[in-house]
């Protein structure tokens, strides 16, 4: 979040479906209660491709803010052409408030969204395999304010979420049959160490399971700290086992692991740096290295998020202030990053980036311009080539292809 909180306002309103007609007609004003379904163009969101004319599209979900001027009316539904990367709007799923971050269950049958509001919540959405549209199953309180990130534990039994404004992380059980969420089983507040320079308190910005599956890491921007927990797989309780302190004022935002599981790359939002961290799977300890350049020059650039290619050869960083993607070569078997170049993102304030499952395409959600840009990824060189014109999406803050 950070600068992104104040950047939600002042954007001219766009309709998500404007480029392809009023696909979402009839869904505006639908109830936010459980059981609301999407008025989409008949996609099989549970896994089969979406049909658009003669093309077979893969599903793609878009997060937004529903409570801000220029925001959307729910989770955006779209499809992308796996051969060209082109995007097509297919509808909107109402009934989810401020769905600023989205993730999928490991089996792909359930979508989860944060409700980034003062009374924070997380919402479960069923993705039927029978050709029907997504269906909202219901929401649960996160016990905190402004949840901005969530992830599903690899076993599929627990949903983990991070409350930015209240600096806490929460755990919810997942029903193995329906994917619905049960009452919260844990809530941990980051009350130590004290907030960093210029911060008024802790700001949990990410919670993710390490590749070893035994440890959960929570990145806190306000405390300049990454916490490591063990998750009790029976009770859904978190126990802190370690923490890594970043230099004061770094403002760590998101980390992404190298495929080896021995290194992680951390984006520091406040001081405009990145850090390569060693990771010990046995203890869960993270060891931050020296800060490195984002390649964006002086000034504030608000680096947001890393992506690392499946083979571990290249890493990409979204820079919101610079409106670019930094390309790094991964060296020393994951222990180092070598800056290659920066590529204009073709939009304003790239809040989040994501690969298609085959990593042929990279999608960037541009918050201030209300757009998504698509890049072809060269697997051999890591080069990024922009494809087509930006796709209009209201206050796009998260893009999730499948």
Steps between C-alpha positions, in 0.01 A plus 500: 500500500704804619474764228239289327244586768495865406516423129153345471312826452483753219479259206240547229239227528519217246268209440674165496283379213506820297723360228283200430147616575284482811585141588435564865153645446261359755758441771525858629325533832503128569508398864836462674369205698629146461369319197533790257613372160663674207321614188778387271501379141468133589865419587591175672698677770593177677767421243372472143584782257262791453344516154499838323385458142730238345778563752558293810611726782654420835328656806645810664381687810549868583511664842388859557362739760122525508482782757719753315422736212610335179483155652308196383184329621652166599750243380564552129462191281696471178672253273835504325597339174780252580643549150500881481463616860206722399240569771122495469256613772228247584322649801515607862446304819317728746468436870867543595600834656841649412651175364851645471683166511398160365635147519391149403477176693760240393231298321375809315141449614475801733602864469578702812492879529585750769239759593739790561282704733521631857315190616712262299373174359588221260251356252481157337367459144416160349611442139263235360632256240160450340501817292335721760639830620682565829287495815576693819503254793532755779745714697681479834651776711878521504493660845691802368486799269599534137591143400711530186648154436400137539626157403390140536724260689623231254293229669184694412362495854588851618463854367761750621439876485689819587327805653695806387344775710499305827830315443375148560467164325205261516420135431170353381412134442384393154222246463649212296178441312361841415805726540300724736674667792446420867539730802847644551734270697780749568593868494856617570588869539851618409572694819879452502742638389373861508396682180768632271576866419196694388262213581217520753471127552539158343368445146482135400521496121542135400468151643627200305611142559864419431577228242588259781133508604589513869540873547280802438663839442330835563649821358433812708567837337443703817741301719766443230478133590427160348353256754525121471229280651418133523138415424339226706328296226234373740410807704579776251720684747815700419811483717781746433839329461718780358503848357728691264555871547553718193689827525287775658277673248523226236125435498497136380189423296508162320743212468520225239698177532751363253392153375781340702332613820833622638469868404230766493484841332349783702359828365546794737228754429621795707873523423471382137732200530495124461669243719609143434436290810642163591243256640558200726217246456590320822462800730291729282752779549528768235836676463473832308798609292609848397248733330522516120377742234164472330648671193251785525743774601455751785166586647205301626395206288302276737620157381207265542560137413742244361438215259757226440493270199436132559854408397641764734694687230324838505317723745267793430409786733202737468585866572195717558653849512731431204221317314737228389600137535859432600658192345767311695714202411510253787861400566699276736227233507254750646731678743526816289313737270666682211307801373441483123261783412165664568203479264217760489184332625264694272275603789500699821586347840551125435372367831529128428636267231433136418611230257264282302538139622732418207695824566466596137321822598549758775202714604537834684210657692536880480303664778496870405446454126234234551661257260676168455800468271614170354859401422636203311786341697801363312593185693858507368592863568233618740418786261157657536305613192174685551202350319218717364341798672431519875178329605256729686412380851380733777771568758679175424700399807522123453501269200470123537521283185448125505 
